[in-house]
Coordinates of C-alpha atoms in Angstrom, one line a residue:
X1 CA -82.3 -123.1 -46.0
X2 CA -78.9 -121.5 -46.4
X3 CA -78.9 -119.6 -49.8
X4 CA -76.6 -116.7 -50.0
X5 CA -77.5 -113.3 -51.5
X6 CA -76.9 -113.1 -55.2
X7 CA -76.9 -116.9 -55.6
X8 CA -79.2 -119.5 -57.0
X9 CA -79.4 -122.5 -54.7
X10 CA -76.1 -121.4 -53.2
X11 CA -74.3 -121.0 -56.5
X12 CA -73.4 -117.5 -57.9
X13 CA -75.1 -116.5 -61.1
X14 CA -73.0 -116.8 -64.3
X15 CA -72.2 -113.1 -64.1
X16 CA -70.5 -113.6 -60.8
X17 CA -68.7 -116.8 -61.6
X18 CA -64.9 -116.9 -62.1
X19 CA -63.6 -118.6 -65.3
X20 CA -63.4 -122.4 -65.6
X21 CA -59.8 -122.2 -66.4
X22 CA -57.2 -119.7 -65.2
X23 CA -53.5 -120.7 -65.2
X24 CA -51.9 -120.1 -61.8
X25 CA -49.0 -121.4 -59.8
X26 CA -50.0 -124.0 -57.2
X27 CA -46.9 -125.2 -55.3
X28 CA -47.0 -128.9 -54.4
X29 CA -47.4 -129.9 -50.8
X30 CA -44.8 -132.6 -50.5
X31 CA -45.8 -133.7 -47.0
X32 CA -49.3 -134.4 -48.2
X33 CA -48.0 -136.2 -51.3
X34 CA -45.8 -138.5 -49.3
X35 CA -48.5 -139.3 -46.7
X36 CA -51.2 -140.0 -49.4
X37 CA -48.9 -142.2 -51.5
X38 CA -47.5 -144.2 -48.6
X39 CA -50.9 -144.6 -47.0
X40 CA -52.4 -146.0 -50.2
X41 CA -49.5 -148.3 -50.9
X42 CA -49.6 -149.7 -47.3
X43 CA -53.4 -150.1 -47.4
X44 CA -53.2 -152.0 -50.7
X45 CA -50.4 -154.2 -49.4
X46 CA -52.3 -154.9 -46.1
X47 CA -55.5 -155.7 -47.9
X48 CA -53.6 -158.2 -50.1
X49 CA -51.7 -159.9 -47.3
X50 CA -53.9 -159.5 -44.2
X51 CA -57.6 -159.4 -45.3
X52 CA -57.9 -163.2 -45.4
X53 CA -56.7 -163.4 -41.8
X54 CA -59.3 -161.1 -40.4
X55 CA -62.0 -162.7 -38.3
X56 CA -65.6 -162.4 -39.2
X57 CA -66.3 -159.9 -36.4
X58 CA -63.4 -157.7 -37.5
X59 CA -65.0 -157.4 -40.9
X60 CA -68.3 -156.6 -39.3
X61 CA -66.7 -154.1 -37.0
X62 CA -65.0 -152.4 -40.0
X63 CA -68.3 -152.2 -41.9
X64 CA -70.0 -150.7 -38.8
X65 CA -67.3 -148.1 -38.5
X66 CA -67.5 -147.3 -42.2
X67 CA -71.3 -146.8 -42.0
X68 CA -71.0 -144.8 -38.8
X69 CA -68.3 -142.5 -40.1
X70 CA -70.3 -142.2 -43.3
X71 CA -73.4 -140.9 -41.5
X72 CA -71.2 -138.4 -39.7
X73 CA -70.0 -137.1 -43.1
X74 CA -73.3 -137.3 -45.1
X75 CA -76.0 -136.7 -42.5
X76 CA -73.8 -134.5 -40.4
X77 CA -71.3 -132.3 -42.0
X78 CA -72.9 -132.4 -45.5
X79 CA -76.7 -132.3 -45.2
X80 CA -77.0 -130.7 -41.8
X81 CA -74.2 -128.2 -41.4
X82 CA -73.1 -127.5 -45.0
X83 CA -76.6 -127.1 -46.5
X84 CA -78.9 -126.7 -43.5
X85 CA -81.3 -129.1 -45.2
X86 CA -82.8 -130.0 -41.9
X87 CA -82.5 -129.0 -38.2
X88 CA -81.2 -131.1 -35.4
X89 CA -81.5 -131.0 -31.6
X90 CA -78.3 -130.9 -29.5
X91 CA -78.0 -134.7 -28.9
X92 CA -78.1 -135.4 -32.6
X93 CA -75.6 -132.6 -33.4
X94 CA -73.2 -134.0 -30.9
X95 CA -73.7 -137.6 -32.2
X96 CA -73.2 -136.5 -35.8
X97 CA -70.0 -134.5 -35.2
X98 CA -68.5 -137.4 -33.2
X99 CA -69.4 -139.8 -36.0
X100 CA -67.7 -137.4 -38.4
X101 CA -64.5 -137.7 -36.3
X102 CA -64.6 -141.4 -37.0
X103 CA -63.8 -140.6 -40.6
X104 CA -60.6 -138.7 -39.7
X105 CA -60.7 -136.2 -42.5
X106 CA -60.1 -132.6 -41.3
X107 CA -61.4 -130.0 -38.9
X108 CA -65.2 -129.6 -39.4
X109 CA -65.1 -125.9 -40.2
X110 CA -62.4 -126.4 -42.9
X111 CA -64.4 -129.2 -44.4
X112 CA -67.5 -127.0 -44.5
X113 CA -65.7 -124.0 -46.0
X114 CA -64.3 -126.2 -48.8
X115 CA -67.7 -127.7 -49.5
X116 CA -69.6 -124.4 -49.5
X117 CA -67.0 -122.9 -51.8
X118 CA -67.3 -125.9 -54.1
X119 CA -71.1 -125.4 -54.4
X120 CA -70.9 -121.6 -54.8
X121 CA -68.3 -121.8 -57.6
X122 CA -68.8 -125.3 -58.9
X123 CA -66.5 -126.4 -61.7
X124 CA -64.7 -123.1 -61.9
X125 CA -61.1 -122.2 -61.0
X126 CA -62.5 -121.1 -57.6
X127 CA -63.8 -124.7 -56.9
X128 CA -61.3 -126.4 -54.6
X129 CA -61.7 -129.7 -56.5
X130 CA -62.7 -128.4 -60.0
X131 CA -63.8 -131.4 -62.1
X132 CA -62.8 -129.6 -65.3
X133 CA -59.2 -130.3 -64.3
X134 CA -59.7 -134.1 -64.7
X135 CA -60.3 -137.1 -62.6
X136 CA -57.1 -137.3 -60.6
X137 CA -57.2 -133.6 -59.6
X138 CA -60.9 -133.7 -58.5
X139 CA -60.4 -137.0 -56.7
X140 CA -57.3 -136.5 -54.7
X141 CA -54.8 -134.3 -56.6
X142 CA -56.3 -131.1 -55.2
X143 CA -55.0 -132.2 -51.7
X144 CA -51.5 -132.5 -53.0
X145 CA -51.0 -128.8 -53.8
X146 CA -51.9 -125.3 -52.6
X147 CA -55.3 -124.1 -53.6
X148 CA -55.7 -122.1 -56.8
X149 CA -55.5 -118.4 -55.9
X150 CA -59.1 -118.0 -57.0
X151 CA -60.2 -120.3 -54.3
X152 CA -58.9 -118.0 -51.6
X153 CA -60.1 -114.8 -53.5
X154 CA -63.6 -115.9 -54.1
X155 CA -63.9 -118.1 -51.0
X156 CA -64.0 -114.9 -48.9
X157 CA -67.6 -114.4 -50.3
X158 CA -68.8 -117.7 -48.7
X159 CA -70.9 -117.0 -45.6
X160 CA -69.6 -119.0 -42.7
X161 CA -71.2 -117.0 -39.9
X162 CA -73.5 -119.7 -38.9
X163 CA -70.6 -122.2 -38.5
X164 CA -68.6 -119.7 -36.5
X165 CA -71.5 -119.3 -34.1
X166 CA -72.1 -123.0 -33.7
X167 CA -70.8 -124.1 -30.3
X168 CA -70.6 -127.8 -31.2
X169 CA -68.4 -127.1 -34.3
X170 CA -66.3 -124.6 -32.4
X171 CA -65.6 -127.2 -29.6
X172 CA -64.6 -130.0 -32.0
X173 CA -62.5 -127.6 -34.1
X174 CA -60.6 -126.6 -31.0
X175 CA -60.0 -130.2 -29.7
X176 CA -60.1 -131.9 -33.1
X177 CA -56.9 -134.0 -32.8
X178 CA -57.7 -135.0 -29.3
X179 CA -61.1 -136.3 -30.3
X180 CA -60.4 -137.6 -33.8
X181 CA -57.3 -139.7 -33.1
X182 CA -58.8 -141.9 -30.4
X183 CA -62.1 -142.3 -32.3
X184 CA -60.7 -142.9 -35.8
X185 CA -57.6 -144.9 -35.0
X186 CA -57.2 -146.1 -31.4
X187 CA -60.7 -147.3 -30.5
X188 CA -61.2 -149.4 -33.7
X189 CA -57.9 -151.1 -33.2
X190 CA -58.3 -151.9 -29.5
X191 CA -61.9 -153.3 -29.6
X192 CA -61.2 -156.3 -31.9
X193 CA -58.2 -157.4 -29.8
X194 CA -59.8 -157.3 -26.4
X195 CA -63.4 -158.3 -27.4
X196 CA -62.9 -161.2 -29.8
X197 CA -59.2 -161.8 -29.6
X198 CA -58.1 -160.5 -33.0
X199 CA -54.3 -160.2 -33.4
X200 CA -52.8 -156.7 -33.1
X201 CA -51.3 -156.7 -36.6
X202 CA -54.6 -157.8 -38.2
X203 CA -56.6 -155.3 -36.2
X204 CA -54.3 -152.4 -37.0
X205 CA -54.3 -153.5 -40.7
X206 CA -58.1 -153.4 -40.7
X207 CA -58.1 -149.8 -39.4
X208 CA -55.7 -148.6 -42.1
X209 CA -57.7 -150.4 -44.9
X210 CA -61.0 -149.1 -43.6
X211 CA -59.6 -145.5 -43.3
X212 CA -58.3 -145.4 -46.9
X213 CA -61.5 -147.0 -48.2
X214 CA -63.6 -144.4 -46.4
X215 CA -61.4 -141.5 -47.7
X216 CA -61.8 -142.7 -51.3
X217 CA -65.5 -143.2 -50.9
X218 CA -65.8 -139.5 -50.0
X219 CA -63.4 -138.5 -52.8
X220 CA -65.5 -140.4 -55.4
X221 CA -68.3 -137.8 -55.1
X222 CA -66.0 -135.1 -56.3
X223 CA -64.6 -137.2 -59.1
X224 CA -66.8 -140.0 -60.4
X225 CA -70.0 -138.1 -59.7
X226 CA -68.8 -135.1 -61.6
X227 CA -67.6 -137.0 -64.6
X228 CA -69.7 -140.1 -65.3
X229 CA -73.4 -140.5 -65.3
X230 CA -76.6 -138.9 -66.6
X231 CA -77.9 -135.4 -66.0
X232 CA -81.7 -135.6 -65.9
X233 CA -82.1 -132.3 -63.9
X234 CA -79.6 -129.9 -65.4
X235 CA -77.5 -130.9 -68.4
X236 CA -75.3 -127.8 -68.1
X237 CA -73.8 -129.0 -64.9
X238 CA -70.9 -131.5 -64.7
X239 CA -72.4 -133.2 -61.7
X240 CA -74.1 -136.5 -62.6
X241 CA -76.4 -139.2 -61.2
X242 CA -74.1 -142.1 -60.3
X243 CA -75.7 -145.1 -58.5
X244 CA -72.4 -146.8 -57.9
X245 CA -71.1 -143.8 -56.0
X246 CA -74.4 -143.7 -54.1
X247 CA -73.9 -147.3 -53.0
X248 CA -70.5 -146.6 -51.6
X249 CA -71.4 -143.3 -50.0
X250 CA -74.8 -144.2 -48.6
X251 CA -76.7 -141.9 -50.9
X252 CA -74.4 -139.1 -52.0
X253 CA -74.0 -140.0 -55.7
X254 CA -77.3 -138.5 -56.9
X255 CA -75.2 -135.5 -57.6
X256 CA -76.9 -133.8 -60.5
X257 CA -80.0 -133.5 -58.4
X258 CA -78.0 -132.4 -55.4
X259 CA -76.4 -129.5 -57.2
X260 CA -79.8 -128.4 -58.3
X261 CA -81.4 -128.7 -54.9
X262 CA -78.6 -128.7 -52.3
X263 CA -81.1 -127.8 -49.6
X264 CA -83.1 -131.0 -50.0
X265 CA -82.4 -133.2 -47.0
X266 CA -82.7 -136.4 -49.2
X267 CA -80.0 -135.1 -51.7
X268 CA -82.0 -137.1 -54.2
X269 CA -85.4 -137.5 -55.8
X270 CA -85.5 -141.2 -54.9
X271 CA -88.6 -142.5 -53.3
X272 CA -86.8 -145.4 -51.6
X273 CA -83.9 -146.0 -49.2
X274 CA -81.9 -148.7 -51.0
X275 CA -79.3 -146.4 -52.4
X276 CA -79.8 -143.6 -49.9
X277 CA -79.3 -144.9 -46.4
X278 CA -78.5 -141.4 -45.2
X279 CA -82.1 -140.3 -45.8
X280 CA -83.3 -143.4 -43.9
X281 CA -81.0 -142.3 -41.0
X282 CA -82.4 -138.7 -41.0
X283 CA -86.0 -140.0 -41.2
X284 CA -85.3 -142.3 -38.2
X285 CA -83.9 -139.4 -36.3
X286 CA -87.0 -137.3 -37.2
X287 CA -89.2 -140.2 -35.9
X288 CA -87.2 -140.0 -32.6
X289 CA -87.8 -136.3 -32.5
X290 CA -84.1 -135.4 -32.8
X291 CA -84.3 -134.1 -36.4
X292 CA -87.0 -131.7 -37.7
X293 CA -87.7 -129.1 -40.4
X294 CA -86.8 -131.5 -43.1
X295 CA -86.7 -129.5 -46.4
X296 CA -87.6 -130.9 -49.8
X297 CA -88.9 -129.4 -53.1
X298 CA -92.3 -130.2 -54.4
X299 CA -92.6 -132.5 -57.4
X300 CA -93.8 -129.8 -59.8
X301 CA -90.7 -127.7 -59.3
X302 CA -88.5 -130.7 -60.0
X303 CA -90.5 -131.7 -63.1
X304 CA -90.3 -128.2 -64.4
X305 CA -86.5 -128.1 -64.0
X306 CA -86.1 -131.5 -65.7
X307 CA -88.3 -130.4 -68.6
X308 CA -86.4 -127.1 -69.1
X309 CA -82.8 -128.1 -68.4
X310 CA -82.6 -131.9 -68.1
X311 CA -80.8 -134.2 -70.7
X312 CA -84.0 -136.2 -71.2
X313 CA -82.9 -139.2 -69.3
X314 CA -84.6 -140.7 -66.2
X315 CA -83.3 -143.9 -64.7
X316 CA -83.1 -144.7 -61.0
X317 CA -82.6 -141.1 -60.0
X318 CA -86.1 -140.1 -60.9
X319 CA -87.7 -143.2 -59.2
X320 CA -90.8 -142.1 -57.2
X321 CA -91.7 -145.4 -55.7
X322 CA -94.0 -144.8 -52.7
X323 CA -92.9 -147.0 -49.9
X324 CA -93.7 -146.5 -46.2
X325 CA -91.2 -144.2 -44.5
X326 CA -89.6 -145.1 -41.2
X327 CA -92.1 -142.9 -39.3
X328 CA -94.9 -144.9 -40.9
X329 CA -93.7 -148.4 -40.0
X330 CA -92.3 -147.9 -36.5

């Protein structure tokens, strides 16, 4: 479990937290703005004009790619590397980082630094996508400008030594573009054309639509799941329990719980897989013997936190439905 000195569950104590608001100059990054705006306009246009032309197997291929890339982000970069909520053998680590490249986001080490900084300085000016600055900023606006100076200042306190020592991450960082471009854009466009005779324009359109959809699914955790939903675990945090986000992110929307127990491999208290496919994936890998040392808090600890700091709500997020785990049924 990666918990840094002077922190509680990876988050600095209130005495060490920077202010929530601190005016600062953040120059716009026009290249990012243009790319983001054009990409979204093109994706919306293509969805409106090409989606009906897509063959059934092109839709299935896109969904498979969405899920695969999603597991790379959620089970890989997020729960394994960012929070060390479980351990993985080399074959699984390689698989997960390759699946992450399907998402086409950014270099793994950069993603991990941003996320660890977010957790350590949640909802302060040192949080790269501070939800106190509104929906648009936390969703995508933070990518359109330079980081707040506090992000760089306080981000130096974030321990990245384990990531720097990870040979898998180092390799993918070094050759990221050479790995990501073929996996994220070339392969998914070629397969539909040569396997089930999809047209080139429709196949390329499906890649763009899938890519933009996947990006916004990830972004929704930073925005929707920090603004709308209940807070049964800690009412003082902005992070919420959002089942809609969980559906689109295969289990990452139980965010109030996650910010209380970031080291739980389930990232939720749920006792079922329906809105947490990432947990099912990790459990399956544990059954295979590729994942091990799965961390999770005991029920009494969770109950005590809810009683002391929760907002009094329950809902889906506190569902403890005992169903057989993958390891019990295979």
